[in-house]
Amino acid sequence: MKDQAPPLADLDYELLRRAILDRLGLDYPPHKRDLLRLRLAARLRVHGMRRFTEYYRLLKFEGSDDEWMQVANAVTNNETYFFRERHQFEQLGALAPTLAHRSDVLRVLSAGCSSGEEAYSLAMVLGNVLGGRRPFQVMGVDVSTAKLDQGRRAVYSPRSMRDNHPPPCGVDTNTHLEVEGDGSLKASRALQAQVTFRWTNLADPKLAATLGTFDIVFCRNVLIYADDSSMPRFHRSLEQLTALGGHLFLGHAESLLGTQAAFEPVRLGEHFAYVRGAPPARASHY
Ligand SMILES: C[S@@+](CC[C@H](N)C(=O)[O-])C[C@H]1O[C@@H](n2cnc3c(N)ncnc32)[C@H](O)[C@@H]1O
């Protein structure tokens, strides 16, 4: 059956691709053009439009923040699950007790947290390894308001627990995630109290800087959707968000090698993370 989405002409595609890259830092290269068409089609329907040209004009000339929120909800890829890339949570478990003296409260960020599984995974691990000896706070930030709302509701399908390995650092998920009548998983009140969610756009370093600095930043599977032109803005945000000497964890397909970002790779067991150093002198601005 043919989909109901209108065709996306070359010029409209180029204009919408550029607008999304500028605003959200996300690239839709030619092989994802049809995905962009399908994802934005619902916005055309909401506005009673039949052509992408009309929708581009709306974004360009009247594009309210609310409409851009809806675009972000539509075009972001939000795939996530509890304890994804489990080994990084094991590394965090080994690292966190050694960092705990750095500030009164250990501040930990899930940057690009999607629906919150990563943020709650961080809180479960930190609760276990710090054992109440050191207070910590986890913040999850994302550009998708729909996913942040789910994080605040804290209710997940069993698929969010799709990693079949035992949870890292001896975490007992039964004490943190309650099984509801319909099989869904709900974060306990105690776990929810350790995690807050905030909206931000990581492609806008000025906005990201308002969140303060964090001792540990997980920013995984976010940079893979940026391109060369938007990547420096994400790097700048990560520099501002990571305290001097703080640790940054990226996803396995992501790296800062060969960039100007103020991080040094550091070996943690068989893998590595990044430590925030002093920023390099920069001639350009982002
Ligand atoms: C694939 S998910 C990764 C979720 C989680 N970090 C993980 O690894 O499981 C990527 C998330 O990054 C968010 N994201 C993409 N661009 C962003 C931006 N400019 N600012 C904030 N969040 C962004 C998306 O909305 C999405 O929820």
Short mmCIF file of N, CA, C and O and ligand atoms in Angstrom, two decimals, residues 23-26 72 76-81 84-85 110-115 117-118 141-144 147 200-204 218-225 234 251, ligand 1:
data_model
loop_
_atom_site.label_atom_id
_atom_site.label_comp_id
_atom_site.label_asym_id
_atom_site.label_seq_id
_atom_site.Cartn_x
_atom_site.Cartn_y
_atom_site.Cartn_z
N ARG A 23 19.16 24.16 13.15
CA ARG A 23 18.43 24.30 14.42
C ARG A 23 18.76 23.19 15.42
O ARG A 23 18.98 23.43 16.60
N LEU A 24 18.78 21.95 14.94
CA LEU A 24 18.90 20.81 15.86
C LEU A 24 20.25 20.08 15.75
O LEU A 24 20.54 19.20 16.56
N GLY A 25 21.02 20.43 14.73
CA GLY A 25 22.32 19.78 14.55
C GLY A 25 22.24 18.39 13.94
O GLY A 25 23.24 17.69 13.83
N LEU A 26 21.04 17.97 13.53
CA LEU A 26 20.85 16.61 13.01
C LEU A 26 20.86 16.61 11.50
O LEU A 26 20.20 17.43 10.87
N ALA A 72 11.31 18.50 16.42
CA ALA A 72 12.31 17.70 17.16
C ALA A 72 11.71 16.35 17.57
O ALA A 72 12.36 15.31 17.48
N THR A 76 13.84 13.14 15.57
CA THR A 76 14.92 12.52 16.34
C THR A 76 14.75 11.00 16.37
O THR A 76 13.64 10.48 16.33
N ASN A 77 15.88 10.32 16.44
CA ASN A 77 15.88 8.87 16.60
C ASN A 77 16.07 8.60 18.10
O ASN A 77 17.09 9.03 18.66
N ASN A 78 15.15 7.92 18.74
CA ASN A 78 15.15 7.84 20.20
C ASN A 78 15.44 6.45 20.77
O ASN A 78 15.14 6.17 21.93
N GLU A 79 16.00 5.59 19.94
CA GLU A 79 16.31 4.22 20.37
C GLU A 79 17.14 4.21 21.67
O GLU A 79 18.18 4.88 21.75
N THR A 80 16.69 3.47 22.67
CA THR A 80 17.44 3.36 23.92
C THR A 80 16.91 2.19 24.73
O THR A 80 15.83 1.67 24.44
N TYR A 81 17.66 1.75 25.73
CA TYR A 81 17.17 0.73 26.66
C TYR A 81 18.05 0.74 27.91
O TYR A 81 19.13 1.36 27.91
N ARG A 84 22.25 -0.07 28.34
CA ARG A 84 22.80 -0.21 26.98
C ARG A 84 24.31 -0.01 27.03
O ARG A 84 24.79 0.91 27.69
N GLU A 85 25.05 -0.83 26.31
CA GLU A 85 26.51 -0.82 26.38
C GLU A 85 26.94 -0.95 27.85
O GLU A 85 27.56 -0.07 28.44
N SER A 110 22.92 12.63 31.75
CA SER A 110 22.62 11.79 30.58
C SER A 110 22.20 12.77 29.48
O SER A 110 21.09 13.29 29.50
N ALA A 111 23.14 13.05 28.56
CA ALA A 111 22.91 14.07 27.52
C ALA A 111 22.40 13.39 26.27
O ALA A 111 23.12 12.59 25.65
N GLY A 112 21.15 13.68 25.91
CA GLY A 112 20.48 12.92 24.86
C GLY A 112 19.90 11.68 25.50
O GLY A 112 20.20 10.55 25.11
N CYS A 113 19.08 11.91 26.54
CA CYS A 113 18.63 10.79 27.41
C CYS A 113 17.45 10.04 26.82
O CYS A 113 17.06 9.00 27.35
N SER A 114 16.84 10.59 25.76
CA SER A 114 15.64 9.98 25.18
C SER A 114 14.59 9.78 26.29
O SER A 114 14.37 10.67 27.09
N SER A 115 14.01 8.58 26.41
CA SER A 115 12.91 8.36 27.36
C SER A 115 13.39 8.06 28.78
O SER A 115 12.57 7.73 29.64
N GLU A 117 15.78 5.78 30.11
CA GLU A 117 16.36 4.51 30.59
C GLU A 117 17.83 4.69 30.99
O GLU A 117 18.30 4.09 31.96
N GLU A 118 18.58 5.49 30.20
CA GLU A 118 19.99 5.70 30.51
C GLU A 118 20.15 6.43 31.85
O GLU A 118 20.98 6.06 32.69
N VAL A 141 18.78 15.12 29.87
CA VAL A 141 18.36 16.22 28.99
C VAL A 141 18.17 15.69 27.58
O VAL A 141 18.89 14.79 27.14
N ASP A 142 17.22 16.27 26.89
CA ASP A 142 16.97 15.86 25.51
C ASP A 142 16.23 17.00 24.81
O ASP A 142 15.67 17.90 25.45
N VAL A 143 16.24 16.95 23.48
CA VAL A 143 15.53 17.95 22.68
C VAL A 143 14.10 17.49 22.35
O VAL A 143 13.31 18.28 21.85
N SER A 144 13.80 16.23 22.67
CA SER A 144 12.45 15.71 22.39
C SER A 144 11.58 15.83 23.64
O SER A 144 11.82 15.12 24.64
N LYS A 147 9.79 12.49 24.53
CA LYS A 147 10.59 11.48 25.23
C LYS A 147 10.85 11.91 26.68
O LYS A 147 10.87 11.09 27.59
N THR A 200 16.75 20.52 26.65
CA THR A 200 17.78 21.39 26.10
C THR A 200 18.10 20.99 24.66
O THR A 200 17.70 19.91 24.21
N ASN A 201 18.79 21.87 23.97
CA ASN A 201 19.25 21.59 22.62
C ASN A 201 20.78 21.58 22.66
O ASN A 201 21.41 22.62 22.80
N LEU A 202 21.37 20.41 22.54
CA LEU A 202 22.83 20.28 22.64
C LEU A 202 23.54 20.91 21.45
O LEU A 202 24.76 21.09 21.48
N ALA A 203 22.80 21.24 20.40
CA ALA A 203 23.41 21.92 19.25
C ALA A 203 23.47 23.43 19.48
O ALA A 203 23.89 24.17 18.59
N ASP A 204 23.06 23.87 20.66
CA ASP A 204 23.08 25.28 21.01
C ASP A 204 23.91 25.44 22.30
O ASP A 204 23.36 25.34 23.41
N PHE A 218 27.37 11.22 30.30
CA PHE A 218 27.14 10.18 29.30
C PHE A 218 26.45 10.86 28.12
O PHE A 218 25.36 11.43 28.28
N CYS A 219 27.09 10.84 26.94
CA CYS A 219 26.45 11.40 25.75
C CYS A 219 26.65 10.36 24.65
O CYS A 219 27.63 10.39 23.91
N ARG A 220 25.73 9.42 24.59
CA ARG A 220 25.95 8.25 23.75
C ARG A 220 24.89 8.17 22.65
O ARG A 220 23.70 8.39 22.90
N ASN A 221 25.37 7.89 21.46
CA ASN A 221 24.46 7.71 20.32
C ASN A 221 23.67 8.97 20.00
O ASN A 221 22.50 8.91 19.61
N VAL A 222 24.31 10.10 20.20
CA VAL A 222 23.75 11.40 19.84
C VAL A 222 24.58 12.00 18.69
O VAL A 222 24.04 12.43 17.67
N LEU A 223 25.92 11.98 18.85
CA LEU A 223 26.79 12.60 17.85
C LEU A 223 26.72 11.89 16.50
O LEU A 223 27.03 12.49 15.47
N ILE A 224 26.29 10.64 16.48
CA ILE A 224 26.23 9.92 15.19
C ILE A 224 25.23 10.55 14.23
O ILE A 224 25.28 10.28 13.04
N TYR A 225 24.32 11.39 14.74
CA TYR A 225 23.33 12.01 13.86
C TYR A 225 23.74 13.43 13.43
O TYR A 225 23.00 14.09 12.70
N PHE A 234 28.10 20.64 19.11
CA PHE A 234 27.90 19.59 20.12
C PHE A 234 29.15 19.50 21.02
O PHE A 234 29.03 19.37 22.25
N GLY A 251 29.21 7.00 22.83
CA GLY A 251 28.80 5.68 22.34
C GLY A 251 29.94 5.00 21.58
O GLY A 251 30.93 5.64 21.21
C1 LIG B 1 19.50 7.29 19.87
S1 LIG B 1 19.01 8.22 21.26
C2 LIG B 1 20.25 7.73 22.45
C3 LIG B 1 19.67 7.61 23.84
C4 LIG B 1 20.69 7.18 24.88
N1 LIG B 1 21.73 8.18 25.05
C5 LIG B 1 21.29 5.85 24.54
O1 LIG B 1 22.44 5.79 24.09
O2 LIG B 1 20.60 4.84 24.68
C6 LIG B 1 19.57 9.87 20.81
C7 LIG B 1 18.86 10.95 21.60
O3 LIG B 1 19.56 12.19 21.37
C8 LIG B 1 18.59 13.21 21.30
N2 LIG B 1 19.13 14.37 20.58
C9 LIG B 1 19.44 14.46 19.28
N3 LIG B 1 19.82 15.71 18.96
C10 LIG B 1 19.78 16.42 20.12
C11 LIG B 1 20.05 17.77 20.43
N4 LIG B 1 20.43 18.66 19.51
N5 LIG B 1 19.90 18.16 21.71
C12 LIG B 1 19.49 17.29 22.66
N6 LIG B 1 19.19 16.00 22.41
C13 LIG B 1 19.34 15.56 21.15
C14 LIG B 1 17.42 12.58 20.57
O4 LIG B 1 16.21 13.27 20.80
C15 LIG B 1 17.42 11.17 21.14
O5 LIG B 1 16.52 11.01 22.18
#
